[in-house]
XYZ file of N, CA, C and O in Angstrom:
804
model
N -57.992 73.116 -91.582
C -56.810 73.491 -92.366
C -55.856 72.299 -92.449
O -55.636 71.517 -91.524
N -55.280 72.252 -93.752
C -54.270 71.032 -94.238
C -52.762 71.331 -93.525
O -52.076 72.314 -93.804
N -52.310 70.068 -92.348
C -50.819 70.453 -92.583
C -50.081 69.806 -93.566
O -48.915 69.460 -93.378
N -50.692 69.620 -94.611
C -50.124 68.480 -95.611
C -48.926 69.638 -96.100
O -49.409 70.652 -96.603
N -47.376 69.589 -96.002
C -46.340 70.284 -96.463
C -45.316 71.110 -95.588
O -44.286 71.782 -95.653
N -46.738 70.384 -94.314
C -45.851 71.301 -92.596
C -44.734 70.061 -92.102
O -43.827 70.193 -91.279
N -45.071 68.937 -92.806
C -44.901 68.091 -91.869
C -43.126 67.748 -92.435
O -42.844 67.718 -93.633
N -42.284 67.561 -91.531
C -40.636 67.342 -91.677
C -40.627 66.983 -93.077
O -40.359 67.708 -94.035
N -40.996 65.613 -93.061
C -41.090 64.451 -94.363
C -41.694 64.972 -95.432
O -41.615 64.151 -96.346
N -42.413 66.198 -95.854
C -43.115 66.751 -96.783
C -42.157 67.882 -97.480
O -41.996 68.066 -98.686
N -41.611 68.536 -96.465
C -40.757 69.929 -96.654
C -39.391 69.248 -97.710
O -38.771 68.193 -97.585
N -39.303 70.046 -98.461
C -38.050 69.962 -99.610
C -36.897 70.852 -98.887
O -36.312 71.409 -99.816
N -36.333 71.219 -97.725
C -35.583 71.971 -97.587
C -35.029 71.186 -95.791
O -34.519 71.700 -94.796
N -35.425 69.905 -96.092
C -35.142 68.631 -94.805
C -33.957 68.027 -96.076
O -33.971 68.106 -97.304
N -33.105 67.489 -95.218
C -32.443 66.390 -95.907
C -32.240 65.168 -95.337
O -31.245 64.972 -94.640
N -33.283 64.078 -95.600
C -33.672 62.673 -94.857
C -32.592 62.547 -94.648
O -32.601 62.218 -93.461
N -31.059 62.583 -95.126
C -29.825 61.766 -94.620
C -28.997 62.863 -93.908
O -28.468 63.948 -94.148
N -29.227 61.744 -92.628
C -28.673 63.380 -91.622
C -27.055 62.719 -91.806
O -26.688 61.712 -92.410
N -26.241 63.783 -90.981
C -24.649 63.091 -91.442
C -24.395 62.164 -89.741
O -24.925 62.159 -88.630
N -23.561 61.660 -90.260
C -23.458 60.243 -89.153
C -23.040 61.126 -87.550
O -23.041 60.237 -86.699
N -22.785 62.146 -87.041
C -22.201 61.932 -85.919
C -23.590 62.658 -85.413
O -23.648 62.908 -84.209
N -24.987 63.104 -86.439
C -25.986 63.399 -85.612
C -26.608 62.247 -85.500
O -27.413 62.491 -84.602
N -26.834 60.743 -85.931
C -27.196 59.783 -86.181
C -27.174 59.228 -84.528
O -26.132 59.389 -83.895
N -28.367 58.569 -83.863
C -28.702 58.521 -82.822
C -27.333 57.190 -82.592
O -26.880 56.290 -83.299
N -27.084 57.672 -81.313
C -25.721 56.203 -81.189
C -26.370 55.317 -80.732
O -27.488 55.579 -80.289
N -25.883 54.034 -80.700
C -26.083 52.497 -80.674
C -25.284 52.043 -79.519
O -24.085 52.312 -79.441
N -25.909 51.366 -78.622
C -25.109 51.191 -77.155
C -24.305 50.115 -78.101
O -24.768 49.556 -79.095
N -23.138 49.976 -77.614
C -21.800 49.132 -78.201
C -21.819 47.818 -77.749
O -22.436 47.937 -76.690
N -21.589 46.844 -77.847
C -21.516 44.993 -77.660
C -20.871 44.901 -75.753
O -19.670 45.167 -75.701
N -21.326 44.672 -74.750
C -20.784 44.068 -74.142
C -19.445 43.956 -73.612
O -19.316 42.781 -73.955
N -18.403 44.208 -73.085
C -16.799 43.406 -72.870
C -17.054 42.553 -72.098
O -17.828 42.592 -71.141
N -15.934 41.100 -72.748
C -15.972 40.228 -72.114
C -14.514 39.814 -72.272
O -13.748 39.964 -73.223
N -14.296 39.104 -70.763
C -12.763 38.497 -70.984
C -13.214 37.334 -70.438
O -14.363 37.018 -70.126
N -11.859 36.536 -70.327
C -11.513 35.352 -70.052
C -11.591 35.284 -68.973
O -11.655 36.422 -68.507
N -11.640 34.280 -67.968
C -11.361 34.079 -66.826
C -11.333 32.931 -66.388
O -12.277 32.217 -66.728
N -10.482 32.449 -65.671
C -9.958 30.876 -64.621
C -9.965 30.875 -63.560
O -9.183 31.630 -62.983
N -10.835 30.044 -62.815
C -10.207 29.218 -61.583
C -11.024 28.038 -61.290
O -11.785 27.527 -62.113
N -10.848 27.630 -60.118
C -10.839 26.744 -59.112
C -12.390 26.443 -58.707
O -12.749 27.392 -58.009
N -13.030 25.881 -58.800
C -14.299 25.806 -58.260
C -14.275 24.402 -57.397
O -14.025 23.358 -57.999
N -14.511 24.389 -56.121
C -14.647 22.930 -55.704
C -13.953 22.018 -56.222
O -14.555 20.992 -56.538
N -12.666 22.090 -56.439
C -11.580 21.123 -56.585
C -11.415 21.375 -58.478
O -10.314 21.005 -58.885
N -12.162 21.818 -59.346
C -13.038 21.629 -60.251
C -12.683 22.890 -60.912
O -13.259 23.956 -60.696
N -11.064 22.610 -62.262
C -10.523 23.913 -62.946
C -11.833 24.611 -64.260
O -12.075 24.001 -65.301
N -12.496 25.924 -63.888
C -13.656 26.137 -64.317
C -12.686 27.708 -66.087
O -11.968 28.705 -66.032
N -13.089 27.228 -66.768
C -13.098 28.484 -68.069
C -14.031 29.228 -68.335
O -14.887 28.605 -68.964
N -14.296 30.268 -68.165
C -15.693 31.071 -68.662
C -15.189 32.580 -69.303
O -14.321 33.354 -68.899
N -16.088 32.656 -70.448
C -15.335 33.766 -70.924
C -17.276 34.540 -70.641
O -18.350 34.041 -70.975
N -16.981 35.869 -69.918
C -17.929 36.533 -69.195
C -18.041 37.508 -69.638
O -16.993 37.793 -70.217
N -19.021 38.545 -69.750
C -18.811 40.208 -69.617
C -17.979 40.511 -68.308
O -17.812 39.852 -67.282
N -17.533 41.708 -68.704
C -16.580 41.994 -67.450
C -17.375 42.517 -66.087
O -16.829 42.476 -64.984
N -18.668 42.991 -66.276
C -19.480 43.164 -65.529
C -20.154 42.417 -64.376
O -20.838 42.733 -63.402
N -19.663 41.285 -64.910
C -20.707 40.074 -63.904
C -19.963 39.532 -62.699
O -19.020 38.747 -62.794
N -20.329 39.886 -61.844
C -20.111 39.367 -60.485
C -19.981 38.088 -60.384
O -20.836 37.310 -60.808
N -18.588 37.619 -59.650
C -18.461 36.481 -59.162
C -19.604 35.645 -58.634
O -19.671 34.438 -58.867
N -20.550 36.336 -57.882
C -22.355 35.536 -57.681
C -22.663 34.971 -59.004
O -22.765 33.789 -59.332
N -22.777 35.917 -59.617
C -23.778 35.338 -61.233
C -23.034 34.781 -61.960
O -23.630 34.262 -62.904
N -21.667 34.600 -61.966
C -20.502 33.620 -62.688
C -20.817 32.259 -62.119
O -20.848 31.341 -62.939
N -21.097 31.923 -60.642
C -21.283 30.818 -60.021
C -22.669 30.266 -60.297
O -22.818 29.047 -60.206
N -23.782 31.098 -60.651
C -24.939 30.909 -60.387
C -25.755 30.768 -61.832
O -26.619 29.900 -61.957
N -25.433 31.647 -62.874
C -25.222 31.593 -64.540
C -24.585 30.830 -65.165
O -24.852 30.266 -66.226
N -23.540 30.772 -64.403
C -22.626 30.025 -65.722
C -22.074 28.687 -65.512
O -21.571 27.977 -66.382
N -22.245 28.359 -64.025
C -21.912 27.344 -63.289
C -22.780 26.566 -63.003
O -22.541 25.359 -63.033
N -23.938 27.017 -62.675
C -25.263 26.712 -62.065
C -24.848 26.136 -61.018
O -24.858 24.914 -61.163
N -24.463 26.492 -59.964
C -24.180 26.277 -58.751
C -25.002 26.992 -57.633
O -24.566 27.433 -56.569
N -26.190 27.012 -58.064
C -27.125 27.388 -57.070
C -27.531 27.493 -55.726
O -28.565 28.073 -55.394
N -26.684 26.902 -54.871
C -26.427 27.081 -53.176
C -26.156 27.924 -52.794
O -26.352 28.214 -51.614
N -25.392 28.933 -53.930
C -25.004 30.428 -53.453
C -26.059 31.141 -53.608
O -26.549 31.054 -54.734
N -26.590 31.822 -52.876
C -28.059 32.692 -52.812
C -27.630 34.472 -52.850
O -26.929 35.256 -52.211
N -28.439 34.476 -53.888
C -28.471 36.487 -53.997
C -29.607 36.787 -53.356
O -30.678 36.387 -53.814
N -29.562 37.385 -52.432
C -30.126 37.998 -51.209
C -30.256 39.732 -51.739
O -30.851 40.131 -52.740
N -29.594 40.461 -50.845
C -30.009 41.791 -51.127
C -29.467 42.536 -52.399
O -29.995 43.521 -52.916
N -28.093 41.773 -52.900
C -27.419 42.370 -54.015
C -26.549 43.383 -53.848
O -25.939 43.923 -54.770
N -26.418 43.835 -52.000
C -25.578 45.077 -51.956
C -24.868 44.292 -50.718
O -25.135 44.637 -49.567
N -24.142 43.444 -50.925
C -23.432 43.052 -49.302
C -23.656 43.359 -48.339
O -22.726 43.583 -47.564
N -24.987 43.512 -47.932
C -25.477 43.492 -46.251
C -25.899 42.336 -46.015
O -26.190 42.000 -44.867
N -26.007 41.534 -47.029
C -27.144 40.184 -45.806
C -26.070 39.023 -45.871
O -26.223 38.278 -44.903
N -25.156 38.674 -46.599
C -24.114 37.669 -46.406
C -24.764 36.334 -47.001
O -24.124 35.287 -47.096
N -25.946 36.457 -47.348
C -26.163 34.633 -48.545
C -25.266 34.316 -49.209
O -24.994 33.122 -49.335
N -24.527 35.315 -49.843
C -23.695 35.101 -51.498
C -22.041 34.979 -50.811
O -20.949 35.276 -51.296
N -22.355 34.518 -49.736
C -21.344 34.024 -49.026
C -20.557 33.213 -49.564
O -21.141 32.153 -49.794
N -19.056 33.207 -50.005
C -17.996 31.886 -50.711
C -16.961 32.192 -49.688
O -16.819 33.041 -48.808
N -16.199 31.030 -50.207
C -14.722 31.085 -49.431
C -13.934 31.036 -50.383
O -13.840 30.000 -51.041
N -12.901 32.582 -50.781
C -12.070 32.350 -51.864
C -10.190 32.354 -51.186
O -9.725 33.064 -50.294
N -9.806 31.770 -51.646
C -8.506 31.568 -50.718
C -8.388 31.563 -49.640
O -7.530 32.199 -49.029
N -9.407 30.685 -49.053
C -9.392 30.923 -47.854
C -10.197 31.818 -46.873
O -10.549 31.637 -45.708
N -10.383 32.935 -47.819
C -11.098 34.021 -47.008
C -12.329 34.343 -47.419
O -12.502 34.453 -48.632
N -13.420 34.559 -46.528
C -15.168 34.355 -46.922
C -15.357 35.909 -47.674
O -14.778 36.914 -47.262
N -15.956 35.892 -48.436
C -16.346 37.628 -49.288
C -17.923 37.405 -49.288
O -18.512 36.330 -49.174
N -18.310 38.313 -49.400
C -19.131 38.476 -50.389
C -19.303 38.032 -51.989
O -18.347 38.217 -52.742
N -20.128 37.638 -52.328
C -19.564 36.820 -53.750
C -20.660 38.491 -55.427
O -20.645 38.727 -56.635
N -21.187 38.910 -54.394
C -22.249 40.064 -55.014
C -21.503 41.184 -55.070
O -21.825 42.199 -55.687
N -20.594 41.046 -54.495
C -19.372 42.526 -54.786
C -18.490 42.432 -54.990
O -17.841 43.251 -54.340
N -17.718 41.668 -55.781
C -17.052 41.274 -56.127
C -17.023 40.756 -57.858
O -17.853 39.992 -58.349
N -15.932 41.344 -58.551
C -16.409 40.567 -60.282
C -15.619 39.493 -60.381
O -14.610 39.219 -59.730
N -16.248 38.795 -61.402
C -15.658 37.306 -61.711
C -14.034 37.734 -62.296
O -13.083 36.961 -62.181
N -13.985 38.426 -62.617
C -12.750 38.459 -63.756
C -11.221 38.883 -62.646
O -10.043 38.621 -62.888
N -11.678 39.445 -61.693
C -10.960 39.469 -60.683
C -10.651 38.589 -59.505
O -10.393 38.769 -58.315
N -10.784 37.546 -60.331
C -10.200 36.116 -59.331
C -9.675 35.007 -60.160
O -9.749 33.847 -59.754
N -9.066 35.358 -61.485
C -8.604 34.684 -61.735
C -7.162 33.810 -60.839
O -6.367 34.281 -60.026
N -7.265 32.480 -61.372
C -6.433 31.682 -60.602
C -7.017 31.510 -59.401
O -6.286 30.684 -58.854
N -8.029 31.828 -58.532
C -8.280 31.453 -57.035
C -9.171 30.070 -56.995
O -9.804 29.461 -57.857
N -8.984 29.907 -55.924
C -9.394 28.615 -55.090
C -10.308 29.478 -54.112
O -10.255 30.219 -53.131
N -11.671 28.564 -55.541
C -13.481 29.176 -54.594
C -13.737 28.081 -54.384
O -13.612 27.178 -55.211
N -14.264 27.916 -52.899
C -15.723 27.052 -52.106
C -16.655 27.264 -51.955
O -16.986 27.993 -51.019
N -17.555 26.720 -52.818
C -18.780 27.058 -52.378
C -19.793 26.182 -51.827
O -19.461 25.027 -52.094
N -21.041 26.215 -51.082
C -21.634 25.159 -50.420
C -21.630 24.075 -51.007
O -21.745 23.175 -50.175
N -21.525 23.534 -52.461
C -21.522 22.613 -52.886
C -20.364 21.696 -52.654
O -20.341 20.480 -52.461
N -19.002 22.965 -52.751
C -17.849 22.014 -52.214
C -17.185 21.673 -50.795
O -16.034 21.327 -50.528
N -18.390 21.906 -49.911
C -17.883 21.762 -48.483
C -18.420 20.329 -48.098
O -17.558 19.739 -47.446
N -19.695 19.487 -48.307
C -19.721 18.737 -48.415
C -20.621 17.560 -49.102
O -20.812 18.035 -50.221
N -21.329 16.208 -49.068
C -22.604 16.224 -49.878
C -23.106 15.362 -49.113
O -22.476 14.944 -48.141
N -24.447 14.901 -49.443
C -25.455 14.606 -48.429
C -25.245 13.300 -48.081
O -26.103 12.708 -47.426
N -24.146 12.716 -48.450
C -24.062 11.479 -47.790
C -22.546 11.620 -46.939
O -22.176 10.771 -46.128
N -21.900 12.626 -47.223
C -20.530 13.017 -46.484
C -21.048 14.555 -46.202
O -21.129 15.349 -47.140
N -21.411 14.947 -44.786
C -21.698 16.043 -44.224
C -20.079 16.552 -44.111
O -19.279 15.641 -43.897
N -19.567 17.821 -44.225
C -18.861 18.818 -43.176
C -19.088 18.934 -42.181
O -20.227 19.379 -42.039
N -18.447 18.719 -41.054
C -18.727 19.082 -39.580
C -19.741 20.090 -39.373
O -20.668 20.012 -38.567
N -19.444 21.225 -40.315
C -20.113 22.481 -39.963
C -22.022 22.184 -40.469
O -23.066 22.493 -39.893
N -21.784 21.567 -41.591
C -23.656 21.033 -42.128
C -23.682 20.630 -40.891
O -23.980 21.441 -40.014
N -23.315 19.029 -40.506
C -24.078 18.565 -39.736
C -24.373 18.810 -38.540
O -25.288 18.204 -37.982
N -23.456 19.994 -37.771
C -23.911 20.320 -36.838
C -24.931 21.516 -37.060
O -25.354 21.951 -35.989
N -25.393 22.106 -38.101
C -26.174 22.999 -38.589
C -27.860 22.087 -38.598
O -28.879 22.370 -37.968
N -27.656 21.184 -39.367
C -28.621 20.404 -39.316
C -29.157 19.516 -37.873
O -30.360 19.515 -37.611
N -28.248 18.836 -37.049
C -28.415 18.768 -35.552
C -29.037 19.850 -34.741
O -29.888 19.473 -33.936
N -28.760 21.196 -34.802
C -28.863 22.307 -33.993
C -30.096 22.877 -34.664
O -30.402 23.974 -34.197
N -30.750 22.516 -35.459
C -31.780 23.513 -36.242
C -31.242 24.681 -36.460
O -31.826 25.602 -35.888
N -29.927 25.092 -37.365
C -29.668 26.412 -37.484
C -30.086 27.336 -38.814
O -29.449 28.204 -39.412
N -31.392 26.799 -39.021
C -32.245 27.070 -40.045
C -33.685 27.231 -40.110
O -34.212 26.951 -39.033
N -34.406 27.551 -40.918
C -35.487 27.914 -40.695
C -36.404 27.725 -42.508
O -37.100 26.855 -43.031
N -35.952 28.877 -42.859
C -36.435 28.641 -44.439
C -35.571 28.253 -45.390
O -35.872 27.880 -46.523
N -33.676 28.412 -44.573
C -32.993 27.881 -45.212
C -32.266 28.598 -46.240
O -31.334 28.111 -46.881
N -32.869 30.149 -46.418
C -32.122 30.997 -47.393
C -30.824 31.429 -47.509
O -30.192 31.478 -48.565
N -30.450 31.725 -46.479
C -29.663 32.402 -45.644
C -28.437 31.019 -45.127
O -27.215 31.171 -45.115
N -29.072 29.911 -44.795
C -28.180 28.840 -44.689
C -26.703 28.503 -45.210
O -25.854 28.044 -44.444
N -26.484 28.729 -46.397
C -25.296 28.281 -47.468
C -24.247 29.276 -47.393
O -23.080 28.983 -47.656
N -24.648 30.572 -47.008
C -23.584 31.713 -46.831
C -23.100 31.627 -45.203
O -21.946 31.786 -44.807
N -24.380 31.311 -44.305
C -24.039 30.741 -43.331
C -22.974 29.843 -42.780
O -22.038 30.148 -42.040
N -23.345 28.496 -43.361
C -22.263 27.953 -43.147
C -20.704 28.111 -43.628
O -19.710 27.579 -43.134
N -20.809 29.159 -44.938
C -19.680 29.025 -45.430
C -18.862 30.467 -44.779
O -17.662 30.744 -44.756
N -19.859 31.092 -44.363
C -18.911 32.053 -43.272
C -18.596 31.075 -42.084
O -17.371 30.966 -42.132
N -18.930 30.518 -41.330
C -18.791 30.139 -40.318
C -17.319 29.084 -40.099
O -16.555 28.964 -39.142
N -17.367 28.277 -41.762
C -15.797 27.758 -41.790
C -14.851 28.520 -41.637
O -13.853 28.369 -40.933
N -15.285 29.772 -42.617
C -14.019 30.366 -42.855
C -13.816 31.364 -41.480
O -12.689 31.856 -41.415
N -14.569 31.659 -40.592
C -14.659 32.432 -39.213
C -13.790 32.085 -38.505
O -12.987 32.833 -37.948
N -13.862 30.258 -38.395
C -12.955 29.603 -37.513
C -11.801 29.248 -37.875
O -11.150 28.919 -36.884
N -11.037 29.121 -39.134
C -10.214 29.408 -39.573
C -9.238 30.701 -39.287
O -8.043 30.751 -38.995
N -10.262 31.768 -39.498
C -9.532 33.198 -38.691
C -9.340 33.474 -37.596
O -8.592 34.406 -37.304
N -10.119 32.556 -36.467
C -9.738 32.579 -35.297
C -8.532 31.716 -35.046
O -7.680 31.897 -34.176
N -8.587 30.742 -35.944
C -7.314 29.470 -35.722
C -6.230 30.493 -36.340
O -5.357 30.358 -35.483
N -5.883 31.111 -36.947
C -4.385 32.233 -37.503
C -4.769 33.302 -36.290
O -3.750 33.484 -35.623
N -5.786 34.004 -35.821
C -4.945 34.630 -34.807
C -5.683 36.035 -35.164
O -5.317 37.026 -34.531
N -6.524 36.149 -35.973
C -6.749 37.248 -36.682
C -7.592 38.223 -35.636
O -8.353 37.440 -35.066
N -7.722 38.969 -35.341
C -8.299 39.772 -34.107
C -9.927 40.157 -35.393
O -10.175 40.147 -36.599
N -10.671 40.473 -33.952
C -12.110 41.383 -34.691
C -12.071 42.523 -34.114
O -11.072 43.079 -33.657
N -13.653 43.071 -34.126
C -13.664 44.012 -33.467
C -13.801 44.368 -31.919
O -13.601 45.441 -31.350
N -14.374 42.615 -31.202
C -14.505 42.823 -30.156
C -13.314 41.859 -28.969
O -13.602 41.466 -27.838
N -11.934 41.682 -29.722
C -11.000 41.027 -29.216
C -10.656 42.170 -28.599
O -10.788 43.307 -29.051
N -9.932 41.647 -26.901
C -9.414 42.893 -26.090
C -8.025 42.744 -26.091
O -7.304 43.649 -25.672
N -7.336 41.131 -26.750
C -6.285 41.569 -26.578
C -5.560 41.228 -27.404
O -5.324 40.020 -27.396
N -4.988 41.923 -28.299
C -4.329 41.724 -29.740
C -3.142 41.064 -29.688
O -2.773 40.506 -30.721
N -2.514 41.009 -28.791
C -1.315 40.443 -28.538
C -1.646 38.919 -28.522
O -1.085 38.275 -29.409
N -2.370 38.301 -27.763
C -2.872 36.731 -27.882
C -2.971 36.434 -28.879
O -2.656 37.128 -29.846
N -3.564 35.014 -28.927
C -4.364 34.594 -29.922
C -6.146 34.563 -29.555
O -6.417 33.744 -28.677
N -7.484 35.432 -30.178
C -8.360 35.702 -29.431
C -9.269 33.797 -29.648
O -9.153 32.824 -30.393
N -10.133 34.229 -28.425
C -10.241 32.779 -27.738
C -11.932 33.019 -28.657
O -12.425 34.025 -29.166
N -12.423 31.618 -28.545
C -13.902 31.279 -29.472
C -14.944 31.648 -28.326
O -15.591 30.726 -27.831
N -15.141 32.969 -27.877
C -16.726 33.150 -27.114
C -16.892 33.204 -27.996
O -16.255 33.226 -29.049
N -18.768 33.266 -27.377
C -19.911 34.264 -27.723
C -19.995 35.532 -28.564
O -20.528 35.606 -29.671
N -19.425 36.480 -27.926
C -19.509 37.728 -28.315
C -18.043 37.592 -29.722
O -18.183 38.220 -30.771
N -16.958 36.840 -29.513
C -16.005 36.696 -30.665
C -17.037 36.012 -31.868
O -17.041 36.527 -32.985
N -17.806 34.964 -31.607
C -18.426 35.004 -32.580
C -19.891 35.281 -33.297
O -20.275 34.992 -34.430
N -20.629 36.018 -32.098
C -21.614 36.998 -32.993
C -20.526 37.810 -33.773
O -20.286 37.516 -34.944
N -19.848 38.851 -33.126
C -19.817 39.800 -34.113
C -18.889 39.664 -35.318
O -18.736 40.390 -36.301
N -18.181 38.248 -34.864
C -17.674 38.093 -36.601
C -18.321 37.505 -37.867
O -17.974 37.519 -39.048
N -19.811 36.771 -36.956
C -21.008 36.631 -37.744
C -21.895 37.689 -38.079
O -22.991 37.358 -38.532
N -21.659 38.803 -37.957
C -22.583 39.768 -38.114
C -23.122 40.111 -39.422
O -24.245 40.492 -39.753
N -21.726 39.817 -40.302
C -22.495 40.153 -41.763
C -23.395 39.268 -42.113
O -23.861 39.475 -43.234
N -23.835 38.292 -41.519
C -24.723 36.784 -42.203
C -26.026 37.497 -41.300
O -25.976 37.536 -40.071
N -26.913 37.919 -41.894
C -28.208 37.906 -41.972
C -29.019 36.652 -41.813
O -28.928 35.675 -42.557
N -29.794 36.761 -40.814
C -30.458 35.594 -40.553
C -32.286 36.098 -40.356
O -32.747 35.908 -39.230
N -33.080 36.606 -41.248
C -33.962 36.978 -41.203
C -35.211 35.848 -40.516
O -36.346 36.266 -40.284
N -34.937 34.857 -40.330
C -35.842 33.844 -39.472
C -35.792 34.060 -38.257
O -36.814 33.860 -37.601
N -34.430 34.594 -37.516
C -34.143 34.712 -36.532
C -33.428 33.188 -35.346
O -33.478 32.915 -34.147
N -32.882 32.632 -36.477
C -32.609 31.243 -35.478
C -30.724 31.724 -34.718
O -29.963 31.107 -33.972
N -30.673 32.514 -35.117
C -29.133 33.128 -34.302
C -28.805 31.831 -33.070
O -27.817 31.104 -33.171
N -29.643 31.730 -32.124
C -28.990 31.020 -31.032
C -28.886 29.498 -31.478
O -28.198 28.771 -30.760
N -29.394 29.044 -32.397
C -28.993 27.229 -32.807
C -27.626 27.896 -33.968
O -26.602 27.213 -33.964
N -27.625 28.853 -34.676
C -26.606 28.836 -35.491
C -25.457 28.837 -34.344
O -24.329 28.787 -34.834
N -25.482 28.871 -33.320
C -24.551 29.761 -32.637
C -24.132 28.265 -31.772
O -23.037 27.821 -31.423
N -24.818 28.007 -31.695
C -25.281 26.123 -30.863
C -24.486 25.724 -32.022
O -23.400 25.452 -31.510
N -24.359 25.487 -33.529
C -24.306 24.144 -34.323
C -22.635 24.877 -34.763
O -21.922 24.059 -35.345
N -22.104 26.022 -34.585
C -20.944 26.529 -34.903
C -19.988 26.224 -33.522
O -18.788 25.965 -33.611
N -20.639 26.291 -32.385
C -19.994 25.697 -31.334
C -19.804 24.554 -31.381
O -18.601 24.294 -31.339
N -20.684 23.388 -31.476
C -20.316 22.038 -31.655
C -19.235 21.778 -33.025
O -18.522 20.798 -33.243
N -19.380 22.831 -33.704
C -18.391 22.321 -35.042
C -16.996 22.616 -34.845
O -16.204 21.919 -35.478
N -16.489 23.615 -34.005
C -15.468 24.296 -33.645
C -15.011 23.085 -32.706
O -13.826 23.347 -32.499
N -15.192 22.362 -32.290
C -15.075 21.617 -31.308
C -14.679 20.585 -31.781
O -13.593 20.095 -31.468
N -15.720 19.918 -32.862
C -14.977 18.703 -33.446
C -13.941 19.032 -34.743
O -13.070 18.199 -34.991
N -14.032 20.090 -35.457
C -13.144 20.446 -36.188
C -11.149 19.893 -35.420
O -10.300 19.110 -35.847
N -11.206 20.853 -34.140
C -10.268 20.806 -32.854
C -9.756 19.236 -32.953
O -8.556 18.962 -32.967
N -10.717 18.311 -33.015
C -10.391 17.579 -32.329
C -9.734 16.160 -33.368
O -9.282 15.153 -32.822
């Protein structure tokens, strides 16, 4: 048997032009704004979707590739920066919400013929392994000792009233968000001690 007259497109009582608000919708263009700052000394313009994370602003649009996307949900600490001072996450965070700041990223801490205290005692200490994990590493670890130099308590300071002192245990657990899946913890811990030291001095 013929469905020749069953079919939508055959029938005279269809009207091919449907009216526009049944008309399948069209995902809409993108938003994008403006945005400014600071990159490694280095005044940066990028006009972005508003969507894109300060990571993929650095890493897309900058090509500043030292910053590493790791898990994408702020548990492992690669996408590690230092923005005013203070280390974030760079994967949770959007670009468009830092305008005007002053970002560091591994590129601007130091270069291979002028180490940072903190590289070269990283590189002295073997505080690496495959190296992924490295760049958020070190750039928590500046900004760690910095927070210990203002006074800033963690979770395992006993006494808030001081200023808390640079152990061990002060700085595992303010390293805790930096993921170190190689497992070299005790040279990171070795090459952040020697850096704290000559930083001091």
């Amino acid at each position: 048997m013929s469905n020749l007259g069953n079919r939508p497109e055959d029938r005279s009582d269809v009207n091919p032009t449907r009216p526009e608000s049944q008309k399948a919708s069209t995902t809409p263009p993108p938003e994008t704004a403006s945005v400014a700052f600071t990159v490694n000394g280095v005044r940066q313009q990028l006009e972005v979707d508003t969507r894109t994370t300060l990571l993929d602003a650095l890493r897309e649009n900058l090509h500043l590739t030292g910053t590493k996307k790791g898990c994408d949900h702020g548990q492992c600490g690669a996408c590690t920066v230092i923005v005013d001072g203070r280390r974030l996450n760079s994967c949770l965070t959007l670009a468009v919400m830092h305008q005007d700041a002053e970002i560091t990223t591994i590129e601007g801490l130091g270069t291979p013929d002028d180490l940072h205290p903190m590289q070269a005692a990283f590189v002295k200490h073997d505080g690496y392994q495959c190296g992924y994990c490295t760049p958020g590493q070190i750039c928590s670890s500046v900004a760690m000792l910095q927070e210990l130099e203002e006074g800033i308590p963690s979770h395992v300071t006993l006494d808030l009233v001081s200023d808390p002192e640079m152990t061990e245990d002060e700085v595992r657990e303010r390293m805790s968000g930096n993921i170190c899946r190689c497992g070299a913890y005790s040279n990171i811990l070795a090459a952040i001690e020697e850096a704290a030291g000559e930083l001091k001095s």
